[in-house]
PDB file of C-alpha atoms and ligand atoms in Angstrom:
ATOM      1  CA  MET A 755       0.123   0.056   0.063  1.00 78.00           C
ATOM      2  CA  GLU A 756       1.597   3.288  -1.258  1.00 92.00           C
ATOM      3  CA  TYR A 757       0.155   6.135  -0.261  1.00 98.00           C
ATOM      4  CA  ASN A 758       0.705  10.091  -0.139  1.00 98.00           C
ATOM      5  CA  ASN A 759       0.021  10.931   3.510  1.00 98.00           C
ATOM      6  CA  VAL A 760      -0.729   7.515   5.414  1.00 98.00           C
ATOM      7  CA  LEU A 761       2.372   4.523   5.712  1.00 98.00           C
ATOM      8  CA  VAL A 762       1.194   1.107   6.479  1.00 98.00           C
ATOM      9  CA  GLU A 763       3.847  -1.290   8.286  1.00 98.00           C
ATOM     10  CA  ILE A 764       2.150  -4.949   8.278  1.00 98.00           C
ATOM     11  CA  GLU A 765       3.709  -7.788  11.123  1.00 97.00           C
ATOM     12  CA  ASP A 766       2.630 -10.412  13.384  1.00 96.00           C
ATOM     13  CA  LYS A 767      -0.661  -9.923  12.428  1.00 98.00           C
ATOM     14  CA  VAL A 768      -0.975  -5.999  13.189  1.00 98.00           C
ATOM     15  CA  ALA A 769      -0.209  -3.548  11.058  1.00 98.00           C
ATOM     16  CA  LEU A 770       1.322  -0.049  12.099  1.00 98.00           C
ATOM     17  CA  VAL A 771      -0.770   2.426   9.954  1.00 98.00           C
ATOM     18  CA  THR A 772       1.142   6.005  11.051  1.00 98.00           C
ATOM     19  CA  ILE A 773      -1.181   9.550   9.463  1.00 98.00           C
ATOM     20  CA  ASN A 774       2.235  11.451   7.624  1.00 98.00           C
ATOM     21  CA  ARG A 775       2.369  14.801   7.701  1.00 97.00           C
ATOM     22  CA  PRO A 776       4.533  16.342  10.447  1.00 97.00           C
ATOM     23  CA  LYS A 777       4.451  19.457   9.342  1.00 96.00           C
ATOM     24  CA  GLN A 778       1.445  19.933   8.706  1.00 97.00           C
ATOM     25  CA  LEU A 779       0.947  18.174  12.153  1.00 98.00           C
ATOM     26  CA  ASN A 780      -0.749  15.376  10.587  1.00 98.00           C
ATOM     27  CA  ALA A 781      -4.081  17.767   9.944  1.00 98.00           C
ATOM     28  CA  LEU A 782      -6.603  15.604   7.913  1.00 97.00           C
ATOM     29  CA  ASN A 783      -6.990  17.228   4.228  1.00 96.00           C
ATOM     30  CA  ALA A 784      -9.303  15.342   1.689  1.00 95.00           C
ATOM     31  CA  GLU A 785      -6.387  13.557   0.412  1.00 97.00           C
ATOM     32  CA  THR A 786      -5.360  12.146   3.634  1.00 98.00           C
ATOM     33  CA  ILE A 787      -9.031  11.424   4.425  1.00 97.00           C
ATOM     34  CA  SER A 788      -8.905   9.610   0.975  1.00 97.00           C
ATOM     35  CA  GLU A 789      -5.622   7.622   1.457  1.00 98.00           C
ATOM     36  CA  LEU A 790      -7.103   6.460   5.064  1.00 98.00           C
ATOM     37  CA  SER A 791     -10.420   5.508   4.002  1.00 98.00           C
ATOM     38  CA  ASN A 792      -8.249   3.180   1.701  1.00 98.00           C
ATOM     39  CA  CYS A 793      -5.641   1.489   3.789  1.00 98.00           C
ATOM     40  CA  PHE A 794      -8.978   0.794   6.671  1.00 98.00           C
ATOM     41  CA  GLU A 795     -10.785  -0.927   3.298  1.00 98.00           C
ATOM     42  CA  THR A 796      -7.712  -2.381   2.064  1.00 98.00           C
ATOM     43  CA  LEU A 797      -6.437  -3.699   5.848  1.00 98.00           C
ATOM     44  CA  GLU A 798     -10.131  -4.579   6.542  1.00 98.00           C
ATOM     45  CA  GLN A 799      -9.889  -7.147   3.783  1.00 97.00           C
ATOM     46  CA  ASN A 800      -6.533  -8.957   4.441  1.00 97.00           C
ATOM     47  CA  LYS A 801      -6.904 -12.141   6.322  1.00 95.00           C
ATOM     48  CA  SER A 802      -3.277 -12.022   8.203  1.00 96.00           C
ATOM     49  CA  VAL A 803      -4.023  -8.773  10.054  1.00 98.00           C
ATOM     50  CA  ARG A 804      -5.840  -9.126  12.950  1.00 98.00           C
ATOM     51  CA  ALA A 805      -5.616  -5.743  14.709  1.00 98.00           C
ATOM     52  CA  ILE A 806      -4.558  -2.387  13.702  1.00 98.00           C
ATOM     53  CA  LEU A 807      -2.663   0.421  15.649  1.00 98.00           C
ATOM     54  CA  LEU A 808      -3.109   4.311  13.640  1.00 98.00           C
ATOM     55  CA  THR A 809      -0.684   7.051  15.745  1.00 98.00           C
ATOM     56  CA  GLY A 810       0.489   9.997  13.749  1.00 98.00           C
ATOM     57  CA  SER A 811       4.133  10.997  12.350  1.00 98.00           C
ATOM     58  CA  GLY A 812       6.650  12.608  14.536  1.00 95.00           C
ATOM     59  CA  GLU A 813       6.781  13.456  18.390  1.00 90.00           C
ATOM     60  CA  LYS A 814       3.951  16.817  18.589  1.00 97.00           C
ATOM     61  CA  SER A 815       0.789  15.973  17.255  1.00 98.00           C
ATOM     62  CA  PHE A 816      -1.172  12.117  16.623  1.00 98.00           C
ATOM     63  CA  VAL A 817      -3.415  14.842  13.916  1.00 98.00           C
ATOM     64  CA  ALA A 818      -4.088  18.147  14.752  1.00 98.00           C
ATOM     65  CA  GLY A 819      -7.413  18.053  13.137  1.00 97.00           C
ATOM     66  CA  ALA A 820      -9.016  18.842  10.119  1.00 96.00           C
ATOM     67  CA  ASP A 821      -7.218  20.808   7.597  1.00 96.00           C
ATOM     68  CA  ILE A 822      -8.191  24.474   8.498  1.00 95.00           C
ATOM     69  CA  LYS A 823      -6.675  26.021   5.155  1.00 94.00           C
ATOM     70  CA  GLU A 824      -9.566  23.377   2.898  1.00 94.00           C
ATOM     71  CA  PHE A 825     -12.317  24.549   4.400  1.00 92.00           C
ATOM     72  CA  ALA A 826     -12.088  28.167   5.359  1.00 92.00           C
ATOM     73  CA  SER A 827     -13.679  29.641   2.849  1.00 92.00           C
ATOM     74  CA  PHE A 828     -16.991  27.129   2.344  1.00 93.00           C
ATOM     75  CA  GLY A 829     -20.316  27.565   2.443  1.00 93.00           C
ATOM     76  CA  LYS A 830     -23.441  26.114   4.507  1.00 93.00           C
ATOM     77  CA  GLU A 831     -24.210  23.426   1.858  1.00 94.00           C
ATOM     78  CA  GLN A 832     -19.892  22.856   1.013  1.00 94.00           C
ATOM     79  CA  GLY A 833     -19.306  22.773   5.081  1.00 94.00           C
ATOM     80  CA  ALA A 834     -22.207  19.849   5.793  1.00 95.00           C
ATOM     81  CA  GLU A 835     -21.066  17.737   3.028  1.00 95.00           C
ATOM     82  CA  LEU A 836     -18.181  17.802   3.566  1.00 94.00           C
ATOM     83  CA  SER A 837     -19.079  16.181   6.834  1.00 95.00           C
ATOM     84  CA  ARG A 838     -21.126  13.794   5.977  1.00 96.00           C
ATOM     85  CA  ARG A 839     -18.010  12.916   3.260  1.00 96.00           C
ATOM     86  CA  GLY A 840     -16.005  12.604   6.102  1.00 96.00           C
ATOM     87  CA  HIS A 841     -18.657  10.661   8.348  1.00 95.00           C
ATOM     88  CA  ASN A 842     -19.127   7.823   5.658  1.00 95.00           C
ATOM     89  CA  GLN A 843     -15.634   7.676   4.003  1.00 96.00           C
ATOM     90  CA  LEU A 844     -13.543   6.949   7.307  1.00 98.00           C
ATOM     91  CA  PHE A 845     -15.268   8.055  10.989  1.00 98.00           C
ATOM     92  CA  ASN A 846     -17.770   5.304  10.722  1.00 97.00           C
ATOM     93  CA  LYS A 847     -16.457   3.339   8.948  1.00 98.00           C
ATOM     94  CA  VAL A 848     -13.091   2.726  11.645  1.00 98.00           C
ATOM     95  CA  GLU A 849     -15.487   2.868  14.101  1.00 98.00           C
ATOM     96  CA  ASN A 850     -17.243  -0.341  12.397  1.00 97.00           C
ATOM     97  CA  LEU A 851     -14.103  -1.925  11.035  1.00 98.00           C
ATOM     98  CA  THR A 852     -14.889  -5.671  12.608  1.00 98.00           C
ATOM     99  CA  LYS A 853     -11.202  -5.407  13.154  1.00 98.00           C
ATOM    100  CA  PRO A 854     -10.045  -3.788  16.870  1.00 98.00           C
ATOM    101  CA  VAL A 855      -8.336  -0.333  16.132  1.00 98.00           C
ATOM    102  CA  ILE A 856      -6.203   1.326  19.168  1.00 99.00           C
ATOM    103  CA  ALA A 857      -5.434   4.974  18.513  1.00 99.00           C
ATOM    104  CA  LEU A 858      -1.773   5.795  20.136  1.00 98.00           C
ATOM    105  CA  ILE A 859      -2.086   9.493  20.332  1.00 98.00           C
ATOM    106  CA  ASN A 860       1.202  10.707  20.802  1.00 98.00           C
ATOM    107  CA  GLY A 861       0.224  14.200  21.109  1.00 98.00           C
ATOM    108  CA  PHE A 862      -1.773  16.889  20.254  1.00 98.00           C
ATOM    109  CA  ALA A 863      -5.457  15.457  18.939  1.00 98.00           C
ATOM    110  CA  LEU A 864      -7.245  17.800  18.215  1.00 98.00           C
ATOM    111  CA  GLY A 865     -11.088  18.925  16.688  1.00 98.00           C
ATOM    112  CA  GLY A 866     -10.517  16.285  13.984  1.00 98.00           C
ATOM    113  CA  GLY A 867      -7.630  14.182  14.639  1.00 98.00           C
ATOM    114  CA  LEU A 868      -9.791  13.292  18.985  1.00 98.00           C
ATOM    115  CA  GLU A 869     -12.583  12.462  16.815  1.00 98.00           C
ATOM    116  CA  LEU A 870     -10.391   9.985  15.350  1.00 98.00           C
ATOM    117  CA  ALA A 871      -9.492   8.536  18.004  1.00 98.00           C
ATOM    118  CA  MET A 872     -12.817   8.482  19.174  1.00 98.00           C
ATOM    119  CA  SER A 873     -13.923   6.692  16.081  1.00 98.00           C
ATOM    120  CA  CYS A 874     -11.398   3.916  17.498  1.00 98.00           C
ATOM    121  CA  HIS A 875     -11.806   1.210  19.343  1.00 98.00           C
ATOM    122  CA  TYR A 876     -10.185   2.085  22.395  1.00 98.00           C
ATOM    123  CA  ARG A 877      -6.978   4.950  22.541  1.00 98.00           C
ATOM    124  CA  PHE A 878      -3.736   5.098  24.901  1.00 98.00           C
ATOM    125  CA  ALA A 879      -1.828   8.043  24.915  1.00 98.00           C
ATOM    126  CA  SER A 880       1.570   9.753  25.512  1.00 98.00           C
ATOM    127  CA  GLU A 881       2.418  11.649  28.328  1.00 98.00           C
ATOM    128  CA  ASN A 882       2.651  14.566  26.348  1.00 98.00           C
ATOM    129  CA  ALA A 883      -0.514  14.138  24.517  1.00 98.00           C
ATOM    130  CA  LYS A 884      -3.083  17.615  24.524  1.00 98.00           C
ATOM    131  CA  LEU A 885      -6.555  16.615  23.724  1.00 98.00           C
ATOM    132  CA  GLY A 886      -9.544  18.565  22.873  1.00 98.00           C
ATOM    133  CA  LEU A 887     -12.113  19.193  20.534  1.00 98.00           C
ATOM    134  CA  PRO A 888     -11.602  23.051  19.664  1.00 98.00           C
ATOM    135  CA  GLU A 889     -13.735  23.964  17.167  1.00 98.00           C
ATOM    136  CA  VAL A 890     -16.079  26.432  19.286  1.00 98.00           C
ATOM    137  CA  GLY A 891     -12.581  29.037  18.961  1.00 97.00           C
ATOM    138  CA  LEU A 892     -13.355  28.590  15.043  1.00 97.00           C
ATOM    139  CA  GLY A 893     -17.167  29.461  15.048  1.00 97.00           C
ATOM    140  CA  VAL A 894     -17.869  26.193  14.184  1.00 97.00           C
ATOM    141  CA  ILE A 895     -19.292  22.527  15.670  1.00 98.00           C
ATOM    142  CA  PRO A 896     -17.203  19.188  15.931  1.00 98.00           C
ATOM    143  CA  GLY A 897     -18.327  18.166  12.739  1.00 97.00           C
ATOM    144  CA  TYR A 898     -17.180  14.593  12.495  1.00 97.00           C
ATOM    145  CA  GLY A 899     -18.709  12.760  14.958  1.00 97.00           C
ATOM    146  CA  GLY A 900     -17.345  15.187  18.309  1.00 98.00           C
ATOM    147  CA  THR A 901     -20.143  15.645  19.698  1.00 98.00           C
ATOM    148  CA  GLN A 902     -21.785  11.745  19.984  1.00 97.00           C
ATOM    149  CA  ARG A 903     -18.582  10.309  20.890  1.00 97.00           C
ATOM    150  CA  LEU A 904     -17.337  12.617  23.280  1.00 98.00           C
ATOM    151  CA  PRO A 905     -20.517  12.203  25.439  1.00 97.00           C
ATOM    152  CA  GLN A 906     -20.574   8.756  24.807  1.00 96.00           C
ATOM    153  CA  LEU A 907     -16.890   8.274  26.503  1.00 97.00           C
ATOM    154  CA  VAL A 908     -17.057  10.763  29.270  1.00 98.00           C
ATOM    155  CA  GLY A 909     -20.278  11.861  29.757  1.00 97.00           C
ATOM    156  CA  LYS A 910     -22.384  14.832  29.144  1.00 98.00           C
ATOM    157  CA  GLY A 911     -21.201  17.452  31.532  1.00 98.00           C
ATOM    158  CA  ARG A 912     -17.872  17.018  30.493  1.00 98.00           C
ATOM    159  CA  ALA A 913     -18.106  16.452  27.146  1.00 98.00           C
ATOM    160  CA  MET A 914     -20.197  19.901  26.816  1.00 98.00           C
ATOM    161  CA  GLU A 915     -17.846  21.480  28.581  1.00 98.00           C
ATOM    162  CA  MET A 916     -14.544  20.447  26.353  1.00 98.00           C
ATOM    163  CA  ILE A 917     -16.573  21.090  23.657  1.00 98.00           C
ATOM    164  CA  PHE A 918     -18.075  25.020  24.909  1.00 98.00           C
ATOM    165  CA  THR A 919     -14.761  26.073  26.648  1.00 98.00           C
ATOM    166  CA  ALA A 920     -12.171  24.605  23.202  1.00 98.00           C
ATOM    167  CA  LYS A 921      -9.723  23.942  26.212  1.00 97.00           C
ATOM    168  CA  MET A 922      -6.955  21.045  25.951  1.00 98.00           C
ATOM    169  CA  VAL A 923      -7.015  18.042  28.280  1.00 98.00           C
ATOM    170  CA  SER A 924      -3.895  16.504  28.855  1.00 98.00           C
ATOM    171  CA  ALA A 925      -3.278  11.892  28.861  1.00 98.00           C
ATOM    172  CA  LYS A 926      -4.018  12.582  32.562  1.00 98.00           C
ATOM    173  CA  GLU A 927      -6.957  14.102  32.358  1.00 98.00           C
ATOM    174  CA  ALA A 928      -8.729  12.387  29.552  1.00 98.00           C
ATOM    175  CA  CYS A 929      -6.828   8.965  31.385  1.00 98.00           C
ATOM    176  CA  GLU A 930      -9.068   9.763  34.709  1.00 98.00           C
ATOM    177  CA  MET A 931     -12.504  10.536  32.962  1.00 98.00           C
ATOM    178  CA  GLY A 932     -12.016   7.604  30.481  1.00 98.00           C
ATOM    179  CA  LEU A 933     -10.714   9.139  27.142  1.00 98.00           C
ATOM    180  CA  VAL A 934      -8.310   7.195  27.005  1.00 98.00           C
ATOM    181  CA  ASN A 935      -7.231   3.741  28.673  1.00 98.00           C
ATOM    182  CA  ASP A 936      -3.946   4.302  29.720  1.00 98.00           C
ATOM    183  CA  VAL A 937      -0.879   6.949  29.879  1.00 98.00           C
ATOM    184  CA  VAL A 938       2.952   5.970  28.988  1.00 98.00           C
ATOM    185  CA  ALA A 939       5.949   7.829  28.240  1.00 98.00           C
ATOM    186  CA  PRO A 940       6.408   8.750  24.442  1.00 98.00           C
ATOM    187  CA  ASP A 941       8.920   5.930  23.799  1.00 97.00           C
ATOM    188  CA  ASP A 942       6.690   3.102  25.548  1.00 98.00           C
ATOM    189  CA  LEU A 943       3.495   3.771  23.269  1.00 98.00           C
ATOM    190  CA  LEU A 944       3.890   1.642  20.658  1.00 98.00           C
ATOM    191  CA  GLU A 945       5.096  -0.902  23.067  1.00 98.00           C
ATOM    192  CA  LEU A 946       1.584  -0.056  24.987  1.00 98.00           C
ATOM    193  CA  GLY A 947      -0.355  -0.623  21.634  1.00 98.00           C
ATOM    194  CA  LYS A 948       1.411  -3.746  20.250  1.00 98.00           C
ATOM    195  CA  LYS A 949       1.326  -5.442  23.243  1.00 98.00           C
ATOM    196  CA  SER A 950      -2.743  -5.031  23.545  1.00 98.00           C
ATOM    197  CA  ALA A 951      -2.501  -5.895  19.524  1.00 98.00           C
ATOM    198  CA  LYS A 952      -1.444  -8.979  20.916  1.00 98.00           C
ATOM    199  CA  ALA A 953      -3.105 -10.114  23.004  1.00 98.00           C
ATOM    200  CA  ILE A 954      -6.453  -9.153  20.773  1.00 98.00           C
ATOM    201  CA  THR A 955      -4.628 -11.715  18.039  1.00 98.00           C
ATOM    202  CA  ARG A 956      -4.809 -14.079  20.473  1.00 97.00           C
ATOM    203  CA  ASN A 957      -8.278 -14.618  20.663  1.00 98.00           C
ATOM    204  CA  SER A 958     -11.145 -15.729  17.899  1.00 98.00           C
ATOM    205  CA  GLY A 959     -10.872 -12.984  15.139  1.00 97.00           C
ATOM    206  CA  ASN A 960     -14.299 -14.549  14.143  1.00 97.00           C
ATOM    207  CA  ALA A 961     -15.585 -13.685  18.138  1.00 98.00           C
ATOM    208  CA  ILE A 962     -14.411 -10.312  18.403  1.00 98.00           C
ATOM    209  CA  ALA A 963     -15.599  -9.291  14.806  1.00 98.00           C
ATOM    210  CA  GLU A 964     -19.538 -10.318  16.721  1.00 98.00           C
ATOM    211  CA  ALA A 965     -18.057  -8.199  19.576  1.00 98.00           C
ATOM    212  CA  ILE A 966     -17.611  -5.066  18.359  1.00 98.00           C
ATOM    213  CA  LYS A 967     -20.786  -5.186  15.559  1.00 98.00           C
ATOM    214  CA  ALA A 968     -22.955  -5.601  19.537  1.00 98.00           C
ATOM    215  CA  VAL A 969     -21.194  -3.505  21.302  1.00 97.00           C
ATOM    216  CA  ASN A 970     -21.674  -0.762  18.322  1.00 96.00           C
ATOM    217  CA  ALA A 971     -25.652  -2.165  17.505  1.00 96.00           C
ATOM    218  CA  GLY A 972     -26.264  -0.702  21.755  1.00 93.00           C
ATOM    219  CA  TYR A 973     -25.107   2.680  20.255  1.00 91.00           C
ATOM    220  CA  GLU A 974     -27.433   3.215  16.637  1.00 87.00           C
ATOM    221  CA  PHE A 975     -29.862   5.745  18.023  1.00 82.00           C
ATOM    222  CA  GLN A 976     -27.521   7.783  18.444  1.00 79.00           C
ATOM    223  CA  ASN A 977     -27.232   7.834  14.115  1.00 84.00           C
ATOM    224  CA  HIS A 978     -29.847  10.747  14.658  1.00 93.00           C
ATOM    225  CA  GLY A 979     -27.476  12.335  16.568  1.00 94.00           C
ATOM    226  CA  LEU A 980     -24.696  12.554  13.731  1.00 94.00           C
ATOM    227  CA  GLU A 981     -27.189  13.102  11.159  1.00 94.00           C
ATOM    228  CA  LYS A 982     -27.666  16.545  13.408  1.00 96.00           C
ATOM    229  CA  GLU A 983     -23.907  17.097  13.785  1.00 97.00           C
ATOM    230  CA  ILE A 984     -24.054  16.915  10.068  1.00 96.00           C
ATOM    231  CA  GLU A 985     -26.967  19.947   9.999  1.00 96.00           C
ATOM    232  CA  HIS A 986     -25.694  21.974  12.999  1.00 97.00           C
ATOM    233  CA  PHE A 987     -22.036  21.935  11.646  1.00 97.00           C
ATOM    234  CA  GLY A 988     -23.008  22.980   8.214  1.00 96.00           C
ATOM    235  CA  ASN A 989     -25.396  25.918   9.664  1.00 97.00           C
ATOM    236  CA  CYS A 990     -22.289  27.791  11.172  1.00 97.00           C
ATOM    237  CA  PHE A 991     -19.935  28.168   7.722  1.00 95.00           C
ATOM    238  CA  GLY A 992     -20.147  31.446   6.044  1.00 93.00           C
ATOM    239  CA  THR A 993     -21.319  33.024   9.203  1.00 96.00           C
ATOM    240  CA  PRO A 994     -19.660  36.077  10.318  1.00 96.00           C
ATOM    241  CA  GLU A 995     -18.041  34.088  13.292  1.00 97.00           C
ATOM    242  CA  PHE A 996     -16.947  31.928  11.427  1.00 96.00           C
ATOM    243  CA  LYS A 997     -15.154  33.785   9.309  1.00 96.00           C
ATOM    244  CA  GLU A 998     -13.475  35.816  11.987  1.00 97.00           C
ATOM    245  CA  GLY A 999     -12.631  32.323  13.806  1.00 97.00           C
ATOM    246  CA  THR A1000     -10.971  30.257  10.810  1.00 96.00           C
ATOM    247  CA  GLY A1001      -9.734  33.817   9.275  1.00 97.00           C
ATOM    248  CA  ALA A1002      -7.666  34.685  12.750  1.00 97.00           C
ATOM    249  CA  PHE A1003      -6.266  30.930  12.585  1.00 96.00           C
ATOM    250  CA  LEU A1004      -5.127  31.616   9.177  1.00 96.00           C
ATOM    251  CA  GLU A1005      -3.815  35.171  10.332  1.00 97.00           C
ATOM    252  CA  LYS A1006      -2.119  33.436  13.070  1.00 96.00           C
ATOM    253  CA  ARG A1007      -4.369  35.541  15.037  1.00 97.00           C
ATOM    254  CA  LYS A1008      -5.973  34.897  18.287  1.00 96.00           C
ATOM    255  CA  PRO A1009     -10.429  35.740  17.212  1.00 97.00           C
ATOM    256  CA  ASN A1010     -12.708  38.203  18.389  1.00 97.00           C
ATOM    257  CA  PHE A1011     -16.335  37.165  18.640  1.00 97.00           C
ATOM    258  CA  ASP A1012     -17.418  40.286  20.648  1.00 93.00           C
TER     259      ASP A1012
HETATM  260  N1  CO8 B 300      -4.946  23.021   9.884  1.00 62.80           N
HETATM  261  C1  CO8 B 300      -3.965  22.946   8.675  1.00 62.80           C
HETATM  262  N2  CO8 B 300      -3.138  23.382   8.699  1.00 62.80           N
HETATM  263  C2  CO8 B 300      -2.679  22.935  10.807  1.00 62.80           C
HETATM  264  C3  CO8 B 300      -3.410  22.699  11.154  1.00 62.80           C
HETATM  265  C4  CO8 B 300      -5.230  22.370  11.255  1.00 62.80           C
HETATM  266  N3  CO8 B 300      -6.157  22.090  11.694  1.00 62.80           N
HETATM  267  N4  CO8 B 300      -2.715  22.669  12.516  1.00 62.80           N
HETATM  268  C5  CO8 B 300      -1.884  22.401  12.641  1.00 62.80           C
HETATM  269  N5  CO8 B 300      -1.489  23.300  11.422  1.00 62.80           N
HETATM  270  C6  CO8 B 300      -0.231  24.089  10.624  1.00 62.80           C
HETATM  271  C7  CO8 B 300      -0.420  25.360  11.003  1.00 62.80           C
HETATM  272  O1  CO8 B 300      -1.042  26.150  10.105  1.00 62.80           O
HETATM  273  C8  CO8 B 300       1.617  25.535  11.109  1.00 62.80           C
HETATM  274  O2  CO8 B 300       1.557  25.318   9.387  1.00 62.80           O
HETATM  275  P1  CO8 B 300       3.059  26.957   8.827  1.00 62.80           P
HETATM  276  O3  CO8 B 300       4.220  26.274   9.588  1.00 62.80           O
HETATM  277  O4  CO8 B 300       2.428  26.360   7.407  1.00 62.80           O
HETATM  278  O5  CO8 B 300       2.595  28.025   9.611  1.00 62.80           O
HETATM  279  C9  CO8 B 300       2.450  23.983  11.387  1.00 62.80           C
HETATM  280  O6  CO8 B 300       0.770  22.934  11.501  1.00 62.80           O
HETATM  281  C10 CO8 B 300       2.263  24.136  12.614  1.00 62.80           C
HETATM  282  O7  CO8 B 300       1.996  24.258  13.815  1.00 62.80           O
HETATM  283  P2  CO8 B 300       1.746  25.997  14.425  1.00 62.80           P
HETATM  284  O8  CO8 B 300       2.729  26.858  14.164  1.00 62.80           O
HETATM  285  O9  CO8 B 300       0.487  26.422  14.392  1.00 62.80           O
HETATM  286  O10 CO8 B 300       2.506  25.160  15.565  1.00 62.80           O
HETATM  287  P3  CO8 B 300       2.193  25.376  17.774  1.00 62.80           P
HETATM  288  O11 CO8 B 300       3.662  24.077  18.009  1.00 62.80           O
HETATM  289  O12 CO8 B 300       2.774  26.757  17.206  1.00 62.80           O
HETATM  290  O13 CO8 B 300       0.675  25.002  17.560  1.00 62.80           O
HETATM  291  C11 CO8 B 300      -1.802  23.634  17.762  1.00 62.80           C
HETATM  292  C12 CO8 B 300       0.422  23.900  17.538  1.00 62.80           C
HETATM  293  C13 CO8 B 300      -1.679  24.500  19.349  1.00 62.80           C
HETATM  294  C14 CO8 B 300      -1.644  22.612  17.625  1.00 62.80           C
HETATM  295  C15 CO8 B 300      -1.486  24.648  16.824  1.00 62.80           C
HETATM  296  O14 CO8 B 300      -1.082  24.478  15.475  1.00 62.80           O
HETATM  297  C16 CO8 B 300      -3.370  24.637  16.392  1.00 62.80           C
HETATM  298  O15 CO8 B 300      -4.247  25.525  17.686  1.00 62.80           O
HETATM  299  N6  CO8 B 300      -3.538  24.179  15.475  1.00 62.80           N
HETATM  300  C17 CO8 B 300      -4.852  23.750  15.105  1.00 62.80           C
HETATM  301  C18 CO8 B 300      -6.257  23.149  15.797  1.00 62.80           C
HETATM  302  C19 CO8 B 300      -7.314  23.403  15.606  1.00 62.80           C
HETATM  303  O16 CO8 B 300      -7.807  24.197  15.761  1.00 62.80           O
HETATM  304  N7  CO8 B 300      -8.335  22.078  15.118  1.00 62.80           N
HETATM  305  C20 CO8 B 300      -9.490  21.702  14.584  1.00 62.80           C
HETATM  306  C21 CO8 B 300      -9.755  22.181  13.526  1.00 62.80           C
HETATM  307  S1  CO8 B 300     -11.470  22.018  13.001  1.00 62.80           S
HETATM  308  C22 CO8 B 300     -11.126  20.887  12.919  1.00 62.80           C
HETATM  309  O17 CO8 B 300     -11.420  20.354  13.038  1.00 62.80           O
HETATM  310  C23 CO8 B 300     -12.800  20.665  12.593  1.00 62.80           C
HETATM  311  C24 CO8 B 300     -13.363  19.122  12.365  1.00 62.80           C
HETATM  312  C25 CO8 B 300     -14.747  18.453  11.827  1.00 62.80           C
HETATM  313  C26 CO8 B 300     -14.706  18.939  10.057  1.00 62.80           C
HETATM  314  C27 CO8 B 300     -15.513  19.035   9.409  1.00 62.80           C
HETATM  315  C28 CO8 B 300     -15.638  18.946   8.083  1.00 62.80           C
HETATM  316  C29 CO8 B 300     -14.164  19.972   7.879  1.00 62.80           C
END
């Protein structure tokens, strides 16, 4: 599998997928989303792969969000369409993959980056990781499932606090609230992921696939919420506050929402 922005290594039934745009802190542009989509589809079909680890390249970032440069000029319909395409191409696909996907959060996991980690079946983080949904600071809401999957993992109150304040939490705080399962030193993160994946490969792949389907079935009622998220995400696009928020990021200044 050869991609521009994604690296894939397979060893002992475990695939390691690395998002590789380190200069942009691994931000998810359309090409990367499409490559990840293709990569997960291919791994799903590969009978020699039983578990998947997903991480970001470099020491600084897992994924710093959707690529803001790509959507800053979009209006309502384009915004909603972008969100819907992302849900279908990648985020829902990862969540419903029949092989476990473990996110190894090696730095910033922000916006679409945290949303991608939350689509994975579970998460480990390194001590330097910082997690958050900063979208309201850009004049928009989480649009890749964050409004649904964060409350599932941490409860409604903590999720709303994180979404409304746009604050980042440390790996330790994320672990305490159940957003990640364990925290280790940066050098030990891959080893922890491999150990967990190895344990998975010793068990019945068929039974694990059925377990994923059964667990996810309990959350199917939230599909309505995902649809509503797309609608409300689109509503934010093209507004004066959206232009101010995304413009401020691109101009490297603080936004003014007064
Ligand atoms: N998009 C595009 N470029 C990015 C992004 C991003 N999300 N994050 C970082 N970069 C780029 C920077 O522009 C910079 O590029 P350049 O060197 O060309 O100026 C480079 O990466 C390095 O970043 P910084 O210089 O800013 O590094 P710092 O260490 O100073 O700061 C931060 C690191 C705090 C992570 C900072 O980069 C930041 O705040 N990034 C944006 C985080 C963010 O707001 N993420 C949410 C994006 S919105 C989103 O994800 C919505 C999801 C739903 C979308 C659905 C459809 C689109």
